[in-house]
Coordinates of C-alpha atoms and ligand atoms in Angstrom, one line a residue:
M3 CA 131.8 -106.4 0.0
C4 CA 129.2 -104.1 -1.5
G5 CA 130.1 -99.8 0.0
I6 CA 127.5 -97.1 0.9
V7 CA 128.1 -93.2 0.9
G8 CA 125.8 -90.6 1.6
Y9 CA 126.2 -86.6 2.0
I10 CA 124.1 -84.2 2.5
G11 CA 125.3 -80.5 2.9
S12 CA 126.9 -77.5 1.4
K13 CA 129.3 -79.0 -1.0
D14 CA 129.0 -80.7 -4.1
A15 CA 127.3 -84.2 -3.4
K16 CA 128.2 -85.6 -6.2
D17 CA 132.2 -85.0 -5.7
T18 CA 131.8 -85.9 -2.5
V19 CA 129.8 -89.2 -2.9
L20 CA 132.2 -90.2 -6.3
S21 CA 135.4 -89.4 -3.9
G22 CA 134.0 -91.7 -1.1
L23 CA 133.4 -94.9 -3.5
Q24 CA 136.3 -94.6 -4.7
Q25 CA 137.9 -94.7 -0.5
L26 CA 135.8 -97.9 -0.6
E27 CA 136.8 -99.3 -3.7
Y28 CA 139.7 -101.7 -1.9
R29 CA 136.4 -103.6 -0.6
G30 CA 135.6 -105.2 -3.7
Y31 CA 132.9 -104.6 -6.4
D32 CA 131.6 -105.1 -9.5
S33 CA 129.4 -102.0 -10.3
A34 CA 128.9 -98.4 -9.4
G35 CA 125.3 -96.0 -8.6
I36 CA 124.7 -93.1 -7.3
A37 CA 121.6 -91.1 -7.0
L38 CA 121.5 -87.0 -6.6
V39 CA 119.2 -84.9 -6.2
H40 CA 118.2 -81.6 -8.4
D41 CA 115.4 -79.3 -8.0
H42 CA 112.8 -81.6 -6.6
E43 CA 113.9 -84.9 -9.2
I44 CA 116.0 -87.5 -8.3
K45 CA 118.6 -88.4 -11.3
I46 CA 120.1 -91.7 -11.2
Y47 CA 123.5 -92.7 -12.8
K48 CA 124.4 -96.7 -12.3
D49 CA 126.4 -99.7 -14.4
Q50 CA 128.5 -102.3 -14.7
G51 CA 132.3 -101.3 -13.8
R52 CA 133.7 -99.1 -11.7
V53 CA 133.6 -96.2 -10.1
D54 CA 135.6 -94.0 -12.8
H55 CA 133.5 -95.8 -15.6
L56 CA 130.4 -94.1 -13.4
R57 CA 132.1 -90.8 -13.5
E58 CA 132.2 -90.3 -17.1
I59 CA 128.5 -91.8 -17.5
C60 CA 127.6 -89.2 -14.0
N61 CA 128.9 -86.2 -16.0
V62 CA 125.9 -83.0 -15.3
S63 CA 126.6 -79.8 -15.0
F64 CA 124.3 -79.2 -12.2
S65 CA 125.4 -79.3 -8.4
S66 CA 123.1 -81.3 -5.3
N67 CA 123.1 -81.6 -2.4
L68 CA 122.0 -84.4 -1.8
G69 CA 123.3 -87.5 -3.1
I70 CA 123.8 -91.3 -2.4
G71 CA 126.5 -93.9 -3.8
H72 CA 126.8 -97.6 -4.2
T73 CA 129.5 -99.5 -5.0
R74 CA 128.1 -103.8 -5.4
W75 CA 129.8 -107.1 -5.1
A76 CA 126.7 -109.2 -6.9
T77 CA 125.6 -111.8 -5.0
H78 CA 121.6 -111.4 -6.4
G79 CA 121.9 -111.2 -9.9
I80 CA 124.5 -111.2 -12.3
P81 CA 126.6 -107.8 -12.4
N82 CA 125.1 -105.2 -15.1
K83 CA 122.9 -102.2 -14.9
L84 CA 119.6 -103.4 -13.6
N85 CA 120.9 -105.2 -10.4
S86 CA 123.6 -102.3 -9.9
H87 CA 122.2 -99.4 -7.2
P88 CA 121.0 -97.4 -6.4
H89 CA 117.0 -99.0 -6.9
I90 CA 113.8 -97.0 -7.1
S91 CA 109.8 -97.9 -6.3
N92 CA 107.1 -98.9 -9.1
N93 CA 106.0 -95.0 -8.3
E94 CA 109.3 -93.1 -8.2
R95 CA 109.2 -91.4 -5.4
F96 CA 111.8 -93.8 -2.9
V97 CA 114.8 -94.2 -4.3
L98 CA 118.1 -97.0 -1.6
V99 CA 121.5 -98.3 -2.4
H100 CA 121.6 -101.3 0.7
N101 CA 124.7 -103.1 1.7
G102 CA 124.1 -107.0 3.1
V103 CA 121.6 -109.4 2.3
I104 CA 117.9 -110.2 2.6
E105 CA 117.1 -112.7 3.6
N106 CA 113.2 -113.6 3.4
Y107 CA 112.9 -111.3 0.1
K108 CA 111.3 -113.3 -2.3
K109 CA 108.1 -114.3 0.9
L110 CA 107.7 -110.7 0.7
K111 CA 107.3 -110.3 -2.3
L112 CA 105.0 -112.8 -2.6
T113 CA 103.0 -110.8 0.5
Y114 CA 102.9 -107.5 0.1
L115 CA 104.4 -106.9 -3.8
N116 CA 101.6 -108.7 -5.9
D117 CA 101.0 -105.9 -7.7
Y118 CA 104.8 -104.7 -8.7
K119 CA 107.1 -104.3 -11.3
F120 CA 110.5 -105.6 -10.5
Y121 CA 113.3 -104.5 -13.2
S122 CA 115.7 -106.7 -11.4
E123 CA 117.1 -109.8 -10.0
T124 CA 118.4 -108.4 -6.6
D125 CA 116.9 -108.3 -3.1
T126 CA 117.2 -104.0 -2.3
E127 CA 114.3 -103.7 -5.1
I128 CA 111.7 -105.2 -2.7
I129 CA 112.7 -102.8 0.0
A130 CA 112.8 -99.9 -2.4
N131 CA 108.5 -101.5 -3.1
L132 CA 107.6 -102.1 0.4
I133 CA 108.4 -98.4 1.4
E134 CA 106.4 -97.8 -0.7
Y135 CA 103.5 -100.4 0.0
F136 CA 103.4 -98.5 3.2
S137 CA 103.3 -95.1 2.7
N138 CA 100.1 -96.3 0.3
Q139 CA 99.0 -97.5 3.4
G140 CA 99.4 -93.4 4.6
K141 CA 102.4 -93.8 6.7
D142 CA 104.2 -91.4 6.7
T143 CA 108.5 -91.7 5.5
R144 CA 109.7 -92.6 9.1
D145 CA 106.7 -94.7 9.3
A146 CA 107.3 -96.9 6.1
V147 CA 110.3 -97.5 6.7
L148 CA 110.5 -98.6 10.0
T149 CA 107.2 -101.0 8.9
A150 CA 109.1 -101.9 5.8
I151 CA 112.8 -102.9 7.6
S152 CA 110.7 -104.1 10.4
E153 CA 109.9 -107.0 7.9
L154 CA 113.1 -107.4 6.8
E155 CA 115.2 -110.7 7.6
G156 CA 119.0 -110.1 6.9
S157 CA 121.1 -107.6 6.9
Y158 CA 121.1 -104.4 5.8
A159 CA 122.9 -100.9 6.3
L160 CA 120.5 -98.4 3.7
L161 CA 119.8 -95.4 2.9
V162 CA 116.9 -94.0 1.2
I163 CA 116.1 -90.8 -0.4
D164 CA 112.0 -89.8 -0.7
K165 CA 111.6 -87.5 -3.5
K166 CA 108.7 -85.4 -1.5
D167 CA 111.0 -84.4 0.7
T168 CA 114.4 -84.2 -0.4
N169 CA 115.6 -82.2 2.9
K170 CA 116.7 -85.8 4.1
I171 CA 118.0 -88.7 3.7
Y172 CA 116.7 -91.8 5.7
I173 CA 118.9 -94.5 7.7
A174 CA 118.9 -98.1 8.6
K175 CA 121.6 -100.4 9.8
N176 CA 121.5 -104.2 10.8
K177 CA 124.1 -106.2 10.8
T178 CA 126.1 -104.2 8.7
P179 CA 128.0 -101.3 9.2
L180 CA 127.0 -98.3 8.8
I181 CA 128.7 -94.9 10.3
V182 CA 127.5 -91.2 10.2
G183 CA 130.2 -88.5 10.5
T184 CA 129.6 -84.4 11.0
G185 CA 131.4 -82.1 9.7
E186 CA 131.1 -78.2 8.8
S187 CA 130.0 -78.5 5.6
G188 CA 127.4 -81.5 6.2
I189 CA 126.9 -84.9 7.1
T190 CA 128.2 -88.0 5.5
I191 CA 126.7 -91.7 5.9
A192 CA 128.7 -95.0 4.2
S193 CA 129.8 -98.1 5.4
D194 CA 133.3 -97.3 6.6
V195 CA 135.0 -94.9 8.4
I196 CA 137.3 -93.7 5.6
P197 CA 134.9 -91.7 2.7
L198 CA 134.8 -89.2 6.4
A199 CA 137.8 -88.5 7.0
G200 CA 138.1 -85.1 5.7
H201 CA 134.7 -83.9 5.1
C202 CA 133.8 -84.8 9.0
K203 CA 135.5 -84.2 12.8
N204 CA 132.9 -86.6 14.7
Y205 CA 130.8 -89.3 13.5
I206 CA 128.8 -92.6 15.3
S207 CA 129.3 -95.8 14.5
L208 CA 125.0 -97.2 14.5
E209 CA 123.9 -100.1 16.8
D210 CA 122.1 -102.8 14.6
K211 CA 118.4 -102.2 14.7
T212 CA 118.4 -98.3 14.3
F213 CA 117.2 -96.3 11.7
G214 CA 116.2 -93.1 11.5
Y215 CA 117.1 -89.7 9.1
V216 CA 119.6 -87.4 8.1
T217 CA 119.0 -83.6 7.5
S218 CA 122.3 -81.4 6.8
D219 CA 123.6 -80.5 10.4
E220 CA 121.2 -83.4 12.4
I221 CA 121.3 -86.2 13.1
H222 CA 118.1 -88.6 14.7
L223 CA 117.8 -91.7 15.2
F224 CA 115.6 -94.2 17.4
N225 CA 115.3 -98.1 17.9
Y226 CA 112.3 -99.8 16.2
F227 CA 109.8 -99.1 18.6
N228 CA 110.0 -96.3 17.3
K229 CA 111.5 -94.3 20.5
E230 CA 114.3 -91.5 20.0
I231 CA 117.4 -92.6 21.4
S232 CA 120.3 -90.4 22.7
F233 CA 124.5 -91.5 20.8
D234 CA 127.6 -90.0 21.6
M235 CA 129.5 -88.7 18.8
K236 CA 133.6 -89.9 18.5
Q237 CA 135.7 -88.2 17.5
L238 CA 136.9 -89.2 13.9
D239 CA 141.2 -88.8 14.4
I240 CA 142.4 -89.8 11.1
S241 CA 143.3 -87.7 7.9
S242 CA 142.7 -88.7 4.9
N243 CA 146.6 -88.3 4.0
A244 CA 146.5 -91.9 6.0
F245 CA 144.8 -93.6 3.2
G246 CA 147.6 -92.6 0.1
K247 CA 149.2 -94.6 -1.2
G248 CA 152.8 -92.5 -0.3
D249 CA 155.2 -93.3 -2.8
Y250 CA 154.2 -96.7 -3.1
D251 CA 152.8 -98.2 -6.4
H252 CA 150.5 -100.5 -4.2
F253 CA 148.7 -100.9 -1.2
M254 CA 149.6 -103.6 -1.2
L255 CA 153.5 -102.9 -1.2
K256 CA 152.9 -100.3 1.3
E257 CA 151.6 -102.4 3.7
I258 CA 154.1 -105.1 3.5
H259 CA 156.7 -102.6 4.0
E260 CA 154.4 -101.6 7.3
Q261 CA 155.0 -104.9 8.9
P262 CA 158.3 -104.0 10.6
S263 CA 156.7 -100.9 12.0
I264 CA 153.6 -102.5 13.0
I265 CA 155.3 -105.4 15.4
R266 CA 156.9 -102.5 17.5
H267 CA 154.1 -100.5 17.8
L268 CA 152.8 -103.9 18.8
V269 CA 155.7 -103.8 21.7
Q270 CA 154.6 -100.8 22.7
E271 CA 151.3 -100.7 23.1
Y272 CA 151.2 -104.5 24.5
F273 CA 154.2 -104.4 26.8
D274 CA 155.1 -102.1 29.7
K275 CA 159.0 -103.2 30.4
E276 CA 158.3 -106.6 31.0
K277 CA 154.7 -106.4 31.8
I278 CA 152.1 -107.3 29.4
N279 CA 148.9 -104.9 29.7
I280 CA 146.0 -106.9 28.8
S281 CA 143.3 -107.0 31.0
T282 CA 143.0 -109.3 33.4
E283 CA 139.1 -110.7 32.5
I284 CA 140.3 -112.1 29.2
I285 CA 143.8 -113.7 30.8
Q286 CA 141.3 -115.4 33.5
C287 CA 138.7 -116.3 30.9
I288 CA 141.5 -118.6 29.2
K289 CA 143.0 -119.7 32.1
N290 CA 139.2 -120.2 33.1
C291 CA 138.9 -122.9 29.9
T292 CA 139.0 -126.2 29.2
K293 CA 139.8 -125.7 25.3
I294 CA 140.4 -123.1 23.6
N295 CA 138.7 -123.0 19.7
L296 CA 139.8 -120.6 16.7
V297 CA 137.5 -119.5 14.4
A298 CA 138.4 -117.0 11.4
C299 CA 138.4 -117.7 7.7
G300 CA 140.8 -117.1 5.5
T301 CA 144.1 -115.9 6.4
S302 CA 142.9 -114.9 9.6
M303 CA 142.5 -119.1 10.3
Y304 CA 145.7 -119.6 8.8
A305 CA 147.2 -117.0 11.6
S306 CA 145.0 -118.6 14.0
Y307 CA 148.0 -121.7 13.3
M308 CA 150.1 -119.9 15.4
A309 CA 147.6 -119.3 18.3
K310 CA 146.6 -122.7 18.6
Y311 CA 151.2 -123.5 18.7
Y312 CA 151.6 -121.1 21.3
F313 CA 148.6 -122.1 23.7
E314 CA 149.3 -125.8 23.5
K315 CA 153.1 -125.2 23.9
L316 CA 152.8 -122.0 26.5
C317 CA 150.1 -122.3 28.3
N318 CA 149.5 -126.3 27.7
I319 CA 145.8 -125.7 27.0
P320 CA 144.5 -128.3 24.3
S321 CA 143.3 -125.3 20.7
E322 CA 141.6 -126.3 17.8
V323 CA 141.1 -124.2 14.6
F324 CA 138.2 -124.2 13.1
V325 CA 137.1 -123.1 10.0
A326 CA 133.9 -120.2 10.4
S327 CA 131.6 -121.1 7.5
E328 CA 131.7 -124.7 8.9
L329 CA 131.2 -124.6 12.4
V330 CA 128.1 -122.4 11.6
Y331 CA 126.6 -125.5 9.6
S332 CA 128.3 -128.2 12.2
S333 CA 128.1 -129.1 15.7
P334 CA 131.2 -130.2 17.5
L335 CA 131.8 -131.7 21.2
I336 CA 131.9 -129.4 23.4
L337 CA 133.7 -130.8 26.1
D338 CA 133.7 -129.0 29.8
K339 CA 134.8 -125.1 29.8
P340 CA 135.6 -123.9 26.3
C341 CA 136.7 -120.5 25.3
F342 CA 136.5 -119.3 21.7
I343 CA 138.8 -116.8 20.0
Y344 CA 138.0 -115.0 17.0
L345 CA 140.7 -113.6 14.6
S346 CA 139.4 -111.1 12.0
Q347 CA 141.0 -108.5 10.3
S348 CA 137.9 -106.5 9.6
G349 CA 136.2 -107.5 12.5
E350 CA 132.8 -107.7 10.1
T351 CA 133.2 -111.5 8.2
A352 CA 129.7 -113.0 8.2
D353 CA 130.6 -116.5 8.8
S354 CA 132.7 -115.6 12.0
I355 CA 130.6 -113.7 13.4
A356 CA 127.7 -116.0 12.7
V357 CA 129.5 -118.9 14.7
M358 CA 130.0 -116.2 17.0
K359 CA 126.2 -116.0 17.7
K360 CA 126.1 -119.4 17.3
F361 CA 128.1 -120.0 20.5
M362 CA 127.7 -117.0 22.5
D363 CA 124.2 -118.2 22.8
K364 CA 124.9 -120.6 24.2
G365 CA 126.5 -119.0 26.7
F366 CA 130.3 -119.6 25.9
P367 CA 132.6 -116.6 26.6
S368 CA 134.5 -114.9 22.9
I369 CA 137.5 -113.6 23.0
A370 CA 137.6 -111.1 19.3
I371 CA 141.0 -110.2 17.7
T372 CA 140.6 -107.2 15.1
N373 CA 141.7 -104.3 13.3
S374 CA 139.0 -102.6 14.1
V375 CA 138.0 -101.7 17.7
N376 CA 134.5 -100.6 16.4
S377 CA 133.7 -103.9 13.9
T378 CA 131.2 -105.9 14.8
M379 CA 133.1 -109.0 16.2
A380 CA 134.6 -106.0 18.5
N381 CA 131.5 -105.1 19.3
L382 CA 129.6 -108.7 20.2
A383 CA 132.6 -110.3 21.4
T384 CA 132.9 -111.1 25.5
Y385 CA 136.2 -109.5 25.5
H386 CA 138.5 -107.3 23.0
L387 CA 142.0 -107.1 21.7
N388 CA 143.3 -104.8 19.1
I389 CA 146.2 -105.8 16.4
F390 CA 146.9 -102.1 15.4
A391 CA 147.2 -102.8 11.8
G392 CA 146.5 -99.7 10.5
K393 CA 143.7 -99.8 8.0
E394 CA 144.2 -102.9 6.1
I395 CA 143.0 -101.8 1.6
A396 CA 145.1 -103.9 0.1
V397 CA 142.2 -106.8 -0.7
A398 CA 145.2 -109.8 -0.3
S399 CA 145.8 -109.3 3.5
T400 CA 149.4 -109.2 4.9
K401 CA 149.8 -107.2 7.4
A402 CA 146.6 -108.4 10.2
Y403 CA 148.2 -111.9 9.4
I404 CA 151.6 -111.0 11.7
A405 CA 149.3 -108.6 13.5
Q406 CA 147.2 -111.3 14.7
I407 CA 150.4 -114.0 15.4
V408 CA 151.7 -111.3 17.2
V409 CA 148.9 -110.5 19.9
C410 CA 148.8 -114.2 19.8
A411 CA 151.8 -114.8 20.9
I412 CA 152.2 -111.5 22.9
L413 CA 148.5 -113.2 24.2
A414 CA 149.9 -116.6 24.8
K415 CA 153.0 -115.2 27.2
A416 CA 150.4 -112.9 29.7
V417 CA 147.9 -116.0 30.7
S418 CA 150.3 -118.4 30.8
G419 CA 153.2 -116.4 33.0
Q420 CA 156.1 -118.0 31.5
K421 CA 159.5 -115.9 31.3
T422 CA 160.9 -116.0 27.7
N423 CA 162.1 -113.3 26.1
L424 CA 159.3 -112.7 23.4
K425 CA 159.8 -108.9 23.7
N426 CA 163.6 -109.0 22.2
N427 CA 162.8 -111.8 19.6
L428 CA 159.9 -109.5 18.0
S429 CA 162.5 -106.2 17.7
K430 CA 164.9 -108.8 16.3
A431 CA 162.0 -110.3 14.6
A432 CA 160.8 -106.5 13.4
L433 CA 165.3 -106.2 11.7
A434 CA 164.7 -109.8 10.2
I435 CA 162.0 -108.4 8.5
E436 CA 163.6 -105.4 7.5
K437 CA 166.7 -107.2 5.5
I438 CA 164.5 -108.6 3.8
L439 CA 162.5 -105.6 1.9
E440 CA 166.1 -104.5 1.1
D441 CA 166.8 -107.8 -0.4
K442 CA 163.1 -107.7 -2.4
I443 CA 165.3 -107.4 -6.3
L444 CA 165.8 -111.2 -5.1
I445 CA 162.6 -112.0 -4.5
K446 CA 161.8 -109.9 -8.1
N447 CA 163.8 -112.3 -9.5
I448 CA 162.9 -115.4 -8.5
A449 CA 159.8 -114.1 -9.9
K450 CA 160.3 -113.6 -13.3
E451 CA 161.1 -117.4 -12.7
I452 CA 157.5 -118.5 -12.5
V453 CA 155.6 -116.5 -13.6
K454 CA 154.9 -118.3 -16.2
A455 CA 154.1 -121.5 -14.1
N456 CA 150.1 -122.5 -14.4
D457 CA 150.3 -124.5 -11.2
L458 CA 152.9 -124.6 -8.6
F459 CA 153.2 -126.0 -5.2
Y460 CA 154.6 -124.0 -1.7
I461 CA 156.0 -127.6 1.0
G462 CA 156.6 -127.5 4.1
R463 CA 156.6 -128.8 7.8
G464 CA 154.3 -128.1 11.1
I465 CA 154.5 -124.0 11.4
D466 CA 156.6 -123.9 7.8
Y467 CA 153.4 -125.8 6.3
W468 CA 151.1 -123.1 7.8
V469 CA 153.2 -120.4 6.3
C470 CA 152.8 -122.2 3.1
L471 CA 148.6 -121.9 3.4
E472 CA 148.7 -118.8 3.9
A473 CA 151.5 -118.1 1.2
A474 CA 149.8 -120.0 -1.4
L475 CA 147.0 -118.2 -0.8
K476 CA 148.6 -115.0 -1.3
L477 CA 150.2 -115.5 -4.8
K478 CA 146.8 -117.7 -5.9
E479 CA 144.7 -114.5 -4.7
I480 CA 146.5 -111.8 -6.4
S481 CA 148.7 -113.9 -9.3
Y482 CA 145.3 -116.2 -10.6
I483 CA 147.7 -119.0 -10.6
H484 CA 147.0 -122.5 -9.2
T485 CA 149.1 -122.9 -6.0
E486 CA 148.5 -125.4 -3.5
A487 CA 150.1 -125.7 -0.5
F488 CA 151.4 -129.4 0.7
S489 CA 152.5 -130.6 4.6
S490 CA 155.9 -132.2 2.8
G491 CA 156.0 -135.4 3.7
E492 CA 151.8 -136.2 2.3
L493 CA 152.9 -135.6 -1.2
K494 CA 154.1 -139.2 -1.7
H495 CA 150.2 -139.8 -0.4
G496 CA 148.9 -139.3 -3.9
S497 CA 150.0 -135.5 -4.3
I498 CA 153.5 -136.2 -6.0
A499 CA 151.5 -137.2 -9.2
L500 CA 150.1 -133.2 -10.1
I501 CA 154.4 -132.7 -10.2
D502 CA 155.0 -132.6 -13.9
Q503 CA 158.0 -131.1 -15.7
G504 CA 158.7 -126.9 -14.7
V505 CA 156.6 -127.4 -11.9
P506 CA 157.6 -124.9 -9.4
V507 CA 158.0 -126.1 -5.5
I508 CA 159.1 -124.2 -3.5
A509 CA 160.1 -125.3 0.3
I510 CA 159.9 -123.3 3.5
C511 CA 162.6 -124.0 5.7
T512 CA 162.9 -122.6 8.8
Q513 CA 162.9 -125.0 11.5
E514 CA 165.7 -127.8 12.9
G515 CA 163.6 -130.5 13.3
T516 CA 162.2 -130.4 9.9
N517 CA 164.6 -128.7 7.3
S518 CA 166.4 -131.7 6.6
I519 CA 163.0 -134.5 5.6
V520 CA 161.8 -131.2 3.6
R521 CA 164.6 -130.6 1.9
S522 CA 164.1 -134.8 1.2
N523 CA 160.6 -134.6 -0.1
L524 CA 161.7 -131.8 -2.6
I525 CA 164.4 -133.3 -3.7
E526 CA 162.0 -136.4 -4.5
T527 CA 159.8 -133.4 -6.4
K528 CA 162.8 -132.2 -8.4
S529 CA 163.4 -136.2 -9.4
R530 CA 160.3 -136.3 -10.9
G531 CA 160.7 -133.3 -13.1
A532 CA 159.9 -130.0 -10.6
K533 CA 162.0 -126.9 -10.2
D534 CA 162.7 -126.8 -6.9
I535 CA 162.9 -123.5 -4.7
V536 CA 164.2 -123.0 -0.7
F537 CA 163.1 -120.4 1.1
A538 CA 166.1 -121.3 4.2
M539 CA 166.6 -120.3 7.9
E540 CA 170.1 -118.3 7.8
S541 CA 170.7 -121.1 10.5
M542 CA 169.9 -123.9 7.9
S543 CA 170.3 -122.5 5.2
E544 CA 173.0 -124.2 1.7
A545 CA 175.2 -122.4 -0.4
S546 CA 171.7 -123.0 -3.6
D547 CA 169.0 -121.7 -1.6
D548 CA 167.1 -119.1 -3.6
F549 CA 166.3 -117.4 -0.1
I550 CA 168.0 -116.9 2.8
I551 CA 166.0 -115.8 5.6
P552 CA 167.8 -113.8 9.0
N553 CA 168.0 -115.8 12.2
V554 CA 165.1 -115.1 14.3
A555 CA 163.7 -117.4 17.1
H556 CA 162.0 -120.6 15.7
Y557 CA 158.6 -120.5 17.1
L558 CA 158.4 -115.9 15.1
A559 CA 159.8 -118.2 11.7
P560 CA 156.0 -117.5 10.6
I561 CA 156.0 -113.6 10.5
V562 CA 159.3 -113.2 8.4
S563 CA 159.2 -116.3 6.4
V564 CA 156.1 -114.9 5.3
V565 CA 157.0 -111.7 4.0
V566 CA 159.3 -113.7 1.6
C567 CA 156.4 -115.1 0.3
Q568 CA 154.0 -111.8 -0.2
L569 CA 156.8 -110.2 -2.2
L570 CA 156.8 -113.2 -4.6
A571 CA 152.9 -112.9 -5.0
Y572 CA 153.2 -109.5 -5.4
Y573 CA 156.4 -109.5 -7.8
V574 CA 154.6 -112.4 -9.8
A575 CA 150.8 -110.6 -10.2
T576 CA 153.2 -107.1 -11.1
L577 CA 155.0 -108.8 -13.8
K578 CA 151.5 -110.2 -15.1
G579 CA 149.3 -107.2 -15.1
N580 CA 146.7 -108.0 -12.5
D581 CA 145.1 -105.4 -10.7
V582 CA 147.2 -106.4 -7.4
D583 CA 145.2 -104.7 -5.1
K584 CA 141.4 -105.4 -6.5
P585 CA 142.4 -109.2 -7.5
K586 CA 139.2 -110.1 -9.8
N587 CA 136.0 -111.7 -8.3
L588 CA 137.6 -110.5 -4.4
A589 CA 136.1 -108.5 -2.1
K590 CA 137.8 -106.6 1.8
S591 CA 135.5 -107.9 3.8
V592 CA 133.2 -110.7 3.6
T593 CA 130.2 -109.5 4.6
V594 CA 127.9 -112.7 3.2
E595 CA 127.6 -116.1 4.5
Ligands
LIG623 C1 143.4 -112.6 2.4 C2 142.4 -112.8 2.9 C3 141.1 -113.4 3.0 C4 140.7 -112.6 4.9 C5 139.0 -113.4 5.0 C6 138.8 -113.0 6.4 O1 143.8 -112.5 1.7 O2 142.8 -111.5 3.2 O3 141.4 -114.2 3.3 O4 141.5 -112.8 6.1 O5 138.1 -112.9 4.3 O6 139.0 -111.8 6.6 P1 139.4 -111.3 8.2 O7 140.4 -111.4 8.6 O8 138.5 -109.5 7.8 O9 137.4 -111.9 9.2

């Protein structure tokens, strides 16, 4: 969601901030803005639209050594210029950008800011005025910032500039990531490490309830008791090239192609010959529990169904998948000794974090399986496992899905202690994906046949149904075609009424036990006019099938069959001319509930 970049140093702040914002575009946004210090004045440029548009309107001739910028994904107030950040206090002294949501902003407005004028509908504008309010009471800026943030309930990563002291950027962080990086030519602050690459050698990811300020060569951090805190910087080992598209037209296509090497990398990371490298505490935590609760959202939730399958089949532990956003506000019966496993690519998903806090407060252990060792969930959970997928930039998740499934398969095997051929089967799955990638022109041809569809249905049973859920999500989010996944047996209980002449129905058939029954269900839809399409595993394929999936172990079929569906979604979206990497209305990491 929203992105923040700030810079203070000897380079041109405008270039650094705007290119940083461009690197954060993948997070999803609808407006962008920048504040630049020039000659002790603060100049603000902002509007609805892309960073390229901001670059055009911020066509300044001066150079500046301090700037803060923001990409906004609208929550409070529609996407327009007035609601865009930066926001400014009434006396024009304090200018700030904010990621997050202030839950008590209406109350704060009534309590402190009755005499203030507001120009936007945002929760953010109250923070600028709250700082002004406390500064007007005689507090110095650091104290005014501290007093203001101590009043805030909710999440925030904040960058604040004070017109009366333009050699500092004030910073504050709670529940939303904020990273500060140091380099030879200054200090860069951002909501993610990507904008630091190429500028910074070291970085620190701020803890919750930390605030302070940076100058061009110093970082000062304080806790909310105003006590200065010491900290260690970590080395930043990423180059700016790591975040390029390479020879691919889109990040999504690049990330789909990375999947075989991610599987091989996971085998290297987690296997030492036949022994699995997962800490005994994690294994013991699962062995000690009587039920595994898997909590996640979206694609990560669909990956959780395979995790459930592995834990039940291999470890004999009952497992249940929960939608994080539902579990926050419900109280399921928790019996005996549960263990909570959270799957999240970003590790920053607000709904999952809320559930994690809720159940950790009740004393239940948590294992976060994420793609970011520095994320909120990785830091908060009792234990953490890395999925080693590398930064996922395209909004539509691809490689994280298969990496999550692979890590859960390895974890379940470690817990069960069973001798399975997993390592070997993972290598075969990587080869099978490579074969699919070689044949992707066939998938592009199928995409041409369905590109005009208004509705589309994926059908399957069991494991294949869970892949259908992910396949349908992928297609709808980037092609904007209304797509649903149905367990094929459920069709005749109501949903088959939706089948009209020419509606594509895609069956996924990779499991011996359900192959023929899914095919029968597909014939039922065909008899009612549907255009039938079959993606089948080689061992059970028929001459008329549309795409043959190379044979792999049945329990790894999802990480292979899903690639066909990812490519189908990709080609349909490109044929429609959609912005594949940044689909409309979506954000990469969903940091609001
Ligand atoms: C879909 C997609 C989302 C995410 C969901 C959870 O392509 O990316 O459905 O899977 O927002 O995000 P994480 O995994 O970061 O918790």
